[in-house]
Amino acid sequence: MSSKVPSKKEKKLTGTNPKAFVDGLHTMFEEPTEEGYKSTIVVLWNLRYDPMFIPPEMEDVKTEDVNGEKHTFHRVLNSISIPTYQKHLYSNYQFFHNLAEKRGDWTLADWGRNPHHTYYEVDGKIPTEQEIFAIIHNFHTHLLGKIKYRIIEDDKSESYGWYQGIEANNLSIRNLPEGWSRHTSRRPEHSGLYYYKKGDVYQWDLPDV
């Protein structure tokens, strides 16, 4: 009979489109793993859906202040505020965010694209736990593969953990063939399903290279 390793904290990651975040489980293990690492983040993605999709009924947030005056706010997903005292936890954030968004140095741009690959470091850099979580939680960016990350304690001591990005359909992130563009369906029954367009041709399946 198998037993589950006790966890200190578990957080469900769903975003606004649960079809894209099939199962997001953020687990902080109290006991070290076999490799000596003591933390794991696991996210199961579905690349066929846009994780940034906001259903029309969720776009506007209506509220009322203490004086009874009504206000309407437009929902914003991709934002992050880093307090000064936490900046050391995000020392390479822009570097890894650019890689996750497939921007910047294209010689390094395969980072986070292959669910079957293990990424130990990039250009001598290892992301922190906070940087990984900001990329997937604050910006809802697809991130695949097994990625080593740093855990920085309050006393500045460090240990390491693994992020594991799995794709529900066993797909890898890849560039579209020339002439194709990707769009998000806003029809309620599609829940943010991606479709692809080239000229007058439209299709649901990812076009072949």
PDB file of C-alpha atoms in Angstrom:
ATOM      1  CA  MET A   1       0.000   0.000   0.000  1.00  0.00           C
ATOM      2  CA  SER A   2       1.587   3.267  -1.110  1.00  0.00           C
ATOM      3  CA  SER A   3       1.526   6.373   1.044  1.00  0.00           C
ATOM      4  CA  LYS A   4       1.585   9.965  -0.110  1.00  0.00           C
ATOM      5  CA  VAL A   5       4.502  12.106   0.983  1.00  0.00           C
ATOM      6  CA  PRO A   6       3.142  14.690   3.470  1.00  0.00           C
ATOM      7  CA  SER A   7       3.136  18.201   2.072  1.00  0.00           C
ATOM      8  CA  LYS A   8       3.465  21.522   3.847  1.00  0.00           C
ATOM      9  CA  LYS A   9       1.422  23.497   1.328  1.00  0.00           C
ATOM     10  CA  GLU A  10      -0.736  22.666  -1.675  1.00  0.00           C
ATOM     11  CA  LYS A  11      -2.189  25.289  -4.005  1.00  0.00           C
ATOM     12  CA  LYS A  12      -4.481  24.603  -6.934  1.00  0.00           C
ATOM     13  CA  LEU A  13      -3.531  26.543 -10.065  1.00  0.00           C
ATOM     14  CA  THR A  14      -6.512  27.059 -12.360  1.00  0.00           C
ATOM     15  CA  GLY A  15      -6.283  30.615 -13.730  1.00  0.00           C
ATOM     16  CA  THR A  16      -9.379  31.690 -15.674  1.00  0.00           C
ATOM     17  CA  ASN A  17      -9.330  28.770 -18.098  1.00  0.00           C
ATOM     18  CA  PRO A  18      -9.290  25.375 -16.330  1.00  0.00           C
ATOM     19  CA  LYS A  19      -9.156  23.625 -19.730  1.00  0.00           C
ATOM     20  CA  ALA A  20      -5.638  25.030 -20.199  1.00  0.00           C
ATOM     21  CA  PHE A  21      -4.534  24.322 -16.624  1.00  0.00           C
ATOM     22  CA  VAL A  22      -5.726  20.724 -16.579  1.00  0.00           C
ATOM     23  CA  ASP A  23      -4.273  20.191 -13.145  1.00  0.00           C
ATOM     24  CA  GLY A  24      -1.945  22.627 -11.422  1.00  0.00           C
ATOM     25  CA  LEU A  25      -0.638  21.492  -8.061  1.00  0.00           C
ATOM     26  CA  HIS A  26       1.954  23.505  -6.184  1.00  0.00           C
ATOM     27  CA  THR A  27       3.434  21.246  -3.519  1.00  0.00           C
ATOM     28  CA  MET A  28       6.117  22.086  -0.968  1.00  0.00           C
ATOM     29  CA  PHE A  29       7.492  18.853   0.480  1.00  0.00           C
ATOM     30  CA  GLU A  30       8.852  19.032   4.018  1.00  0.00           C
ATOM     31  CA  GLU A  31      11.058  15.979   3.527  1.00  0.00           C
ATOM     32  CA  PRO A  32      13.918  15.957   0.966  1.00  0.00           C
ATOM     33  CA  THR A  33      13.466  13.909  -2.192  1.00  0.00           C
ATOM     34  CA  GLU A  34      15.934  11.210  -3.235  1.00  0.00           C
ATOM     35  CA  GLU A  35      18.005  13.854  -5.041  1.00  0.00           C
ATOM     36  CA  GLY A  36      18.191  15.932  -1.877  1.00  0.00           C
ATOM     37  CA  TYR A  37      15.681  18.471  -3.160  1.00  0.00           C
ATOM     38  CA  LYS A  38      12.776  19.335  -0.916  1.00  0.00           C
ATOM     39  CA  SER A  39      10.213  21.003  -3.138  1.00  0.00           C
ATOM     40  CA  THR A  40       8.236  20.180  -6.268  1.00  0.00           C
ATOM     41  CA  ILE A  41       5.903  22.180  -8.521  1.00  0.00           C
ATOM     42  CA  VAL A  42       3.839  20.135 -10.987  1.00  0.00           C
ATOM     43  CA  VAL A  43       1.551  21.603 -13.664  1.00  0.00           C
ATOM     44  CA  LEU A  44      -0.408  19.649 -16.281  1.00  0.00           C
ATOM     45  CA  TRP A  45      -1.038  21.885 -19.313  1.00  0.00           C
ATOM     46  CA  ASN A  46      -3.199  21.531 -22.418  1.00  0.00           C
ATOM     47  CA  LEU A  47      -1.531  23.421 -25.272  1.00  0.00           C
ATOM     48  CA  ARG A  48      -4.740  23.400 -27.304  1.00  0.00           C
ATOM     49  CA  TYR A  49      -6.257  26.046 -25.002  1.00  0.00           C
ATOM     50  CA  ASP A  50      -5.280  29.634 -24.250  1.00  0.00           C
ATOM     51  CA  PRO A  51      -4.455  29.935 -20.517  1.00  0.00           C
ATOM     52  CA  MET A  52      -4.976  33.722 -20.744  1.00  0.00           C
ATOM     53  CA  PHE A  53      -8.542  33.384 -22.049  1.00  0.00           C
ATOM     54  CA  ILE A  54     -11.084  35.333 -20.005  1.00  0.00           C
ATOM     55  CA  PRO A  55     -14.744  34.364 -20.479  1.00  0.00           C
ATOM     56  CA  PRO A  56     -16.865  37.416 -21.402  1.00  0.00           C
ATOM     57  CA  GLU A  57     -18.791  37.186 -18.116  1.00  0.00           C
ATOM     58  CA  MET A  58     -15.513  37.532 -16.190  1.00  0.00           C
ATOM     59  CA  GLU A  59     -13.995  40.453 -18.116  1.00  0.00           C
ATOM     60  CA  ASP A  60     -15.576  43.150 -15.963  1.00  0.00           C
ATOM     61  CA  VAL A  61     -15.597  43.132 -12.171  1.00  0.00           C
ATOM     62  CA  LYS A  62     -18.385  45.170 -10.587  1.00  0.00           C
ATOM     63  CA  THR A  63     -18.094  46.353  -7.007  1.00  0.00           C
ATOM     64  CA  GLU A  64     -19.550  48.888  -4.596  1.00  0.00           C
ATOM     65  CA  ASP A  65     -17.591  51.084  -2.181  1.00  0.00           C
ATOM     66  CA  VAL A  66     -18.474  51.930   1.436  1.00  0.00           C
ATOM     67  CA  ASN A  67     -20.518  54.924   0.263  1.00  0.00           C
ATOM     68  CA  GLY A  68     -22.667  52.763  -1.972  1.00  0.00           C
ATOM     69  CA  GLU A  69     -21.126  54.081  -5.192  1.00  0.00           C
ATOM     70  CA  LYS A  70     -20.844  51.421  -7.894  1.00  0.00           C
ATOM     71  CA  HIS A  71     -17.601  50.836  -9.826  1.00  0.00           C
ATOM     72  CA  THR A  72     -16.641  48.615 -12.747  1.00  0.00           C
ATOM     73  CA  PHE A  73     -13.079  47.374 -13.173  1.00  0.00           C
ATOM     74  CA  HIS A  74     -11.627  45.563 -16.164  1.00  0.00           C
ATOM     75  CA  ARG A  75      -9.864  42.353 -15.139  1.00  0.00           C
ATOM     76  CA  VAL A  76      -6.090  42.272 -15.755  1.00  0.00           C
ATOM     77  CA  LEU A  77      -4.290  38.936 -15.564  1.00  0.00           C
ATOM     78  CA  ASN A  78      -0.656  39.489 -16.433  1.00  0.00           C
ATOM     79  CA  SER A  79       0.732  41.693 -13.691  1.00  0.00           C
ATOM     80  CA  ILE A  80       3.283  41.402 -10.917  1.00  0.00           C
ATOM     81  CA  SER A  81       4.471  43.695  -8.142  1.00  0.00           C
ATOM     82  CA  ILE A  82       7.800  42.897  -6.489  1.00  0.00           C
ATOM     83  CA  PRO A  83       8.485  44.632  -3.144  1.00  0.00           C
ATOM     84  CA  THR A  84      12.015  45.961  -2.683  1.00  0.00           C
ATOM     85  CA  TYR A  85      12.757  43.521   0.148  1.00  0.00           C
ATOM     86  CA  GLN A  86      11.947  40.580  -2.179  1.00  0.00           C
ATOM     87  CA  LYS A  87      13.980  41.650  -5.207  1.00  0.00           C
ATOM     88  CA  HIS A  88      16.718  39.108  -4.412  1.00  0.00           C
ATOM     89  CA  LEU A  89      14.103  36.401  -5.078  1.00  0.00           C
ATOM     90  CA  TYR A  90      13.623  37.687  -8.651  1.00  0.00           C
ATOM     91  CA  SER A  91      17.216  38.461  -9.660  1.00  0.00           C
ATOM     92  CA  ASN A  92      16.865  36.718 -13.063  1.00  0.00           C
ATOM     93  CA  TYR A  93      13.129  37.147 -13.517  1.00  0.00           C
ATOM     94  CA  GLN A  94      13.220  39.185 -16.735  1.00  0.00           C
ATOM     95  CA  PHE A  95      15.750  36.789 -18.269  1.00  0.00           C
ATOM     96  CA  PHE A  96      13.603  33.704 -17.615  1.00  0.00           C
ATOM     97  CA  HIS A  97      10.337  35.465 -18.410  1.00  0.00           C
ATOM     98  CA  ASN A  98      11.710  36.423 -21.828  1.00  0.00           C
ATOM     99  CA  LEU A  99      12.783  32.821 -22.426  1.00  0.00           C
ATOM    100  CA  ALA A 100       9.362  31.521 -21.365  1.00  0.00           C
ATOM    101  CA  GLU A 101       7.697  33.991 -23.723  1.00  0.00           C
ATOM    102  CA  LYS A 102      10.152  32.905 -26.455  1.00  0.00           C
ATOM    103  CA  ARG A 103      11.723  36.355 -26.713  1.00  0.00           C
ATOM    104  CA  GLY A 104      15.336  37.486 -26.625  1.00  0.00           C
ATOM    105  CA  ASP A 105      18.282  35.179 -27.296  1.00  0.00           C
ATOM    106  CA  TRP A 106      16.975  32.516 -29.694  1.00  0.00           C
ATOM    107  CA  THR A 107      19.973  30.272 -29.037  1.00  0.00           C
ATOM    108  CA  LEU A 108      18.436  29.681 -25.593  1.00  0.00           C
ATOM    109  CA  ALA A 109      14.796  29.789 -26.663  1.00  0.00           C
ATOM    110  CA  ASP A 110      14.154  26.040 -26.381  1.00  0.00           C
ATOM    111  CA  TRP A 111      13.909  26.451 -22.581  1.00  0.00           C
ATOM    112  CA  GLY A 112      10.545  25.216 -21.316  1.00  0.00           C
ATOM    113  CA  ARG A 113       9.347  23.933 -24.701  1.00  0.00           C
ATOM    114  CA  ASN A 114       9.891  20.168 -24.435  1.00  0.00           C
ATOM    115  CA  PRO A 115       7.935  18.187 -21.786  1.00  0.00           C
ATOM    116  CA  HIS A 116      10.472  15.338 -21.990  1.00  0.00           C
ATOM    117  CA  HIS A 117      13.602  17.422 -21.418  1.00  0.00           C
ATOM    118  CA  THR A 118      15.404  18.245 -18.161  1.00  0.00           C
ATOM    119  CA  TYR A 119      16.714  21.808 -17.820  1.00  0.00           C
ATOM    120  CA  TYR A 120      19.395  22.204 -15.158  1.00  0.00           C
ATOM    121  CA  GLU A 121      20.492  25.759 -15.929  1.00  0.00           C
ATOM    122  CA  VAL A 122      20.486  28.317 -18.728  1.00  0.00           C
ATOM    123  CA  ASP A 123      23.567  30.389 -19.445  1.00  0.00           C
ATOM    124  CA  GLY A 124      24.774  29.562 -15.932  1.00  0.00           C
ATOM    125  CA  LYS A 125      21.507  30.771 -14.358  1.00  0.00           C
ATOM    126  CA  ILE A 126      18.922  28.795 -12.360  1.00  0.00           C
ATOM    127  CA  PRO A 127      15.487  30.364 -11.727  1.00  0.00           C
ATOM    128  CA  THR A 128      14.147  30.804  -8.212  1.00  0.00           C
ATOM    129  CA  GLU A 129      10.890  29.238  -7.052  1.00  0.00           C
ATOM    130  CA  GLN A 130       9.323  32.717  -7.095  1.00  0.00           C
ATOM    131  CA  GLU A 131      10.420  33.320 -10.696  1.00  0.00           C
ATOM    132  CA  ILE A 132       8.948  29.991 -11.856  1.00  0.00           C
ATOM    133  CA  PHE A 133       5.666  30.603 -10.061  1.00  0.00           C
ATOM    134  CA  ALA A 134       5.372  34.181 -11.384  1.00  0.00           C
ATOM    135  CA  ILE A 135       5.781  32.936 -14.956  1.00  0.00           C
ATOM    136  CA  ILE A 136       3.078  30.284 -14.704  1.00  0.00           C
ATOM    137  CA  HIS A 137       0.717  31.928 -12.198  1.00  0.00           C
ATOM    138  CA  ASN A 138       0.963  35.680 -12.836  1.00  0.00           C
ATOM    139  CA  PHE A 139       1.475  35.465 -16.601  1.00  0.00           C
ATOM    140  CA  HIS A 140      -0.080  32.045 -17.317  1.00  0.00           C
ATOM    141  CA  THR A 141       2.768  31.126 -19.647  1.00  0.00           C
ATOM    142  CA  HIS A 142       3.064  27.544 -20.891  1.00  0.00           C
ATOM    143  CA  LEU A 143       6.197  26.031 -19.395  1.00  0.00           C
ATOM    144  CA  LEU A 144       7.077  22.419 -20.155  1.00  0.00           C
ATOM    145  CA  GLY A 145       9.771  20.005 -19.044  1.00  0.00           C
ATOM    146  CA  LYS A 146      11.629  19.311 -15.818  1.00  0.00           C
ATOM    147  CA  ILE A 147      13.290  22.503 -14.592  1.00  0.00           C
ATOM    148  CA  LYS A 148      15.614  22.839 -11.627  1.00  0.00           C
ATOM    149  CA  TYR A 149      14.950  25.898  -9.459  1.00  0.00           C
ATOM    150  CA  ARG A 150      16.459  27.583  -6.389  1.00  0.00           C
ATOM    151  CA  ILE A 151      14.739  27.845  -3.007  1.00  0.00           C
ATOM    152  CA  ILE A 152      16.044  30.830  -1.031  1.00  0.00           C
ATOM    153  CA  GLU A 153      15.232  30.692   2.675  1.00  0.00           C
ATOM    154  CA  ASP A 154      14.736  33.683   4.984  1.00  0.00           C
ATOM    155  CA  ASP A 155      18.272  33.239   6.307  1.00  0.00           C
ATOM    156  CA  LYS A 156      19.544  33.373   2.667  1.00  0.00           C
ATOM    157  CA  SER A 157      20.493  29.681   2.689  1.00  0.00           C
ATOM    158  CA  GLU A 158      19.630  27.824  -0.527  1.00  0.00           C
ATOM    159  CA  SER A 159      18.334  24.453  -1.607  1.00  0.00           C
ATOM    160  CA  TYR A 160      16.834  23.219  -4.878  1.00  0.00           C
ATOM    161  CA  GLY A 161      13.559  21.890  -6.211  1.00  0.00           C
ATOM    162  CA  TRP A 162      12.036  20.643  -9.459  1.00  0.00           C
ATOM    163  CA  TYR A 163       9.323  22.175 -11.580  1.00  0.00           C
ATOM    164  CA  GLN A 164       7.595  19.598 -13.815  1.00  0.00           C
ATOM    165  CA  GLY A 165       5.524  20.878 -16.745  1.00  0.00           C
ATOM    166  CA  ILE A 166       3.556  18.062 -18.405  1.00  0.00           C
ATOM    167  CA  GLU A 167       1.430  18.355 -21.573  1.00  0.00           C
ATOM    168  CA  ALA A 168      -1.909  16.531 -21.596  1.00  0.00           C
ATOM    169  CA  ASN A 169      -1.611  15.557 -25.283  1.00  0.00           C
ATOM    170  CA  ASN A 170       2.126  14.785 -25.211  1.00  0.00           C
ATOM    171  CA  LEU A 171       2.842  17.894 -27.319  1.00  0.00           C
ATOM    172  CA  SER A 172       5.866  20.170 -27.327  1.00  0.00           C
ATOM    173  CA  ILE A 173       5.801  23.933 -27.828  1.00  0.00           C
ATOM    174  CA  ARG A 174       6.928  24.729 -31.369  1.00  0.00           C
ATOM    175  CA  ASN A 175       6.900  27.618 -33.790  1.00  0.00           C
ATOM    176  CA  LEU A 176       4.119  27.875 -36.368  1.00  0.00           C
ATOM    177  CA  PRO A 177       4.946  27.247 -40.038  1.00  0.00           C
ATOM    178  CA  GLU A 178       5.444  30.352 -42.142  1.00  0.00           C
ATOM    179  CA  GLY A 179       2.220  32.189 -42.944  1.00  0.00           C
ATOM    180  CA  TRP A 180       0.186  30.674 -40.089  1.00  0.00           C
ATOM    181  CA  SER A 181      -1.120  32.637 -37.102  1.00  0.00           C
ATOM    182  CA  ARG A 182      -2.764  31.484 -33.866  1.00  0.00           C
ATOM    183  CA  HIS A 183      -6.003  32.915 -32.475  1.00  0.00           C
ATOM    184  CA  THR A 184      -8.293  32.250 -29.514  1.00  0.00           C
ATOM    185  CA  SER A 185     -11.918  31.351 -30.069  1.00  0.00           C
ATOM    186  CA  ARG A 186     -14.212  33.480 -27.920  1.00  0.00           C
ATOM    187  CA  ARG A 187     -17.299  31.339 -28.465  1.00  0.00           C
ATOM    188  CA  PRO A 188     -18.585  30.148 -25.039  1.00  0.00           C
ATOM    189  CA  GLU A 189     -18.650  26.490 -26.079  1.00  0.00           C
ATOM    190  CA  HIS A 190     -14.942  26.570 -26.981  1.00  0.00           C
ATOM    191  CA  SER A 191     -13.648  28.020 -23.684  1.00  0.00           C
ATOM    192  CA  GLY A 192     -10.578  29.629 -25.251  1.00  0.00           C
ATOM    193  CA  LEU A 193      -9.689  26.871 -27.725  1.00  0.00           C
ATOM    194  CA  TYR A 194      -6.894  27.922 -30.104  1.00  0.00           C
ATOM    195  CA  TYR A 195      -7.502  27.927 -33.847  1.00  0.00           C
ATOM    196  CA  TYR A 196      -5.032  28.525 -36.659  1.00  0.00           C
ATOM    197  CA  LYS A 197      -5.331  30.686 -39.742  1.00  0.00           C
ATOM    198  CA  LYS A 198      -3.451  31.036 -43.006  1.00  0.00           C
ATOM    199  CA  GLY A 199      -5.104  33.255 -45.581  1.00  0.00           C
ATOM    200  CA  ASP A 200      -8.660  31.943 -45.975  1.00  0.00           C
ATOM    201  CA  VAL A 201      -7.848  28.597 -44.317  1.00  0.00           C
ATOM    202  CA  TYR A 202      -9.000  28.032 -40.718  1.00  0.00           C
ATOM    203  CA  GLN A 203      -8.418  24.892 -38.652  1.00  0.00           C
ATOM    204  CA  TRP A 204      -8.398  23.671 -35.064  1.00  0.00           C
ATOM    205  CA  ASP A 205      -5.401  21.359 -35.312  1.00  0.00           C
ATOM    206  CA  LEU A 206      -1.855  22.682 -35.120  1.00  0.00           C
ATOM    207  CA  PRO A 207      -0.603  22.957 -38.726  1.00  0.00           C
ATOM    208  CA  ASP A 208       2.158  20.603 -39.833  1.00  0.00           C
ATOM    209  CA  VAL A 209       5.605  22.063 -40.372  1.00  0.00           C
TER     210      VAL A 209
END
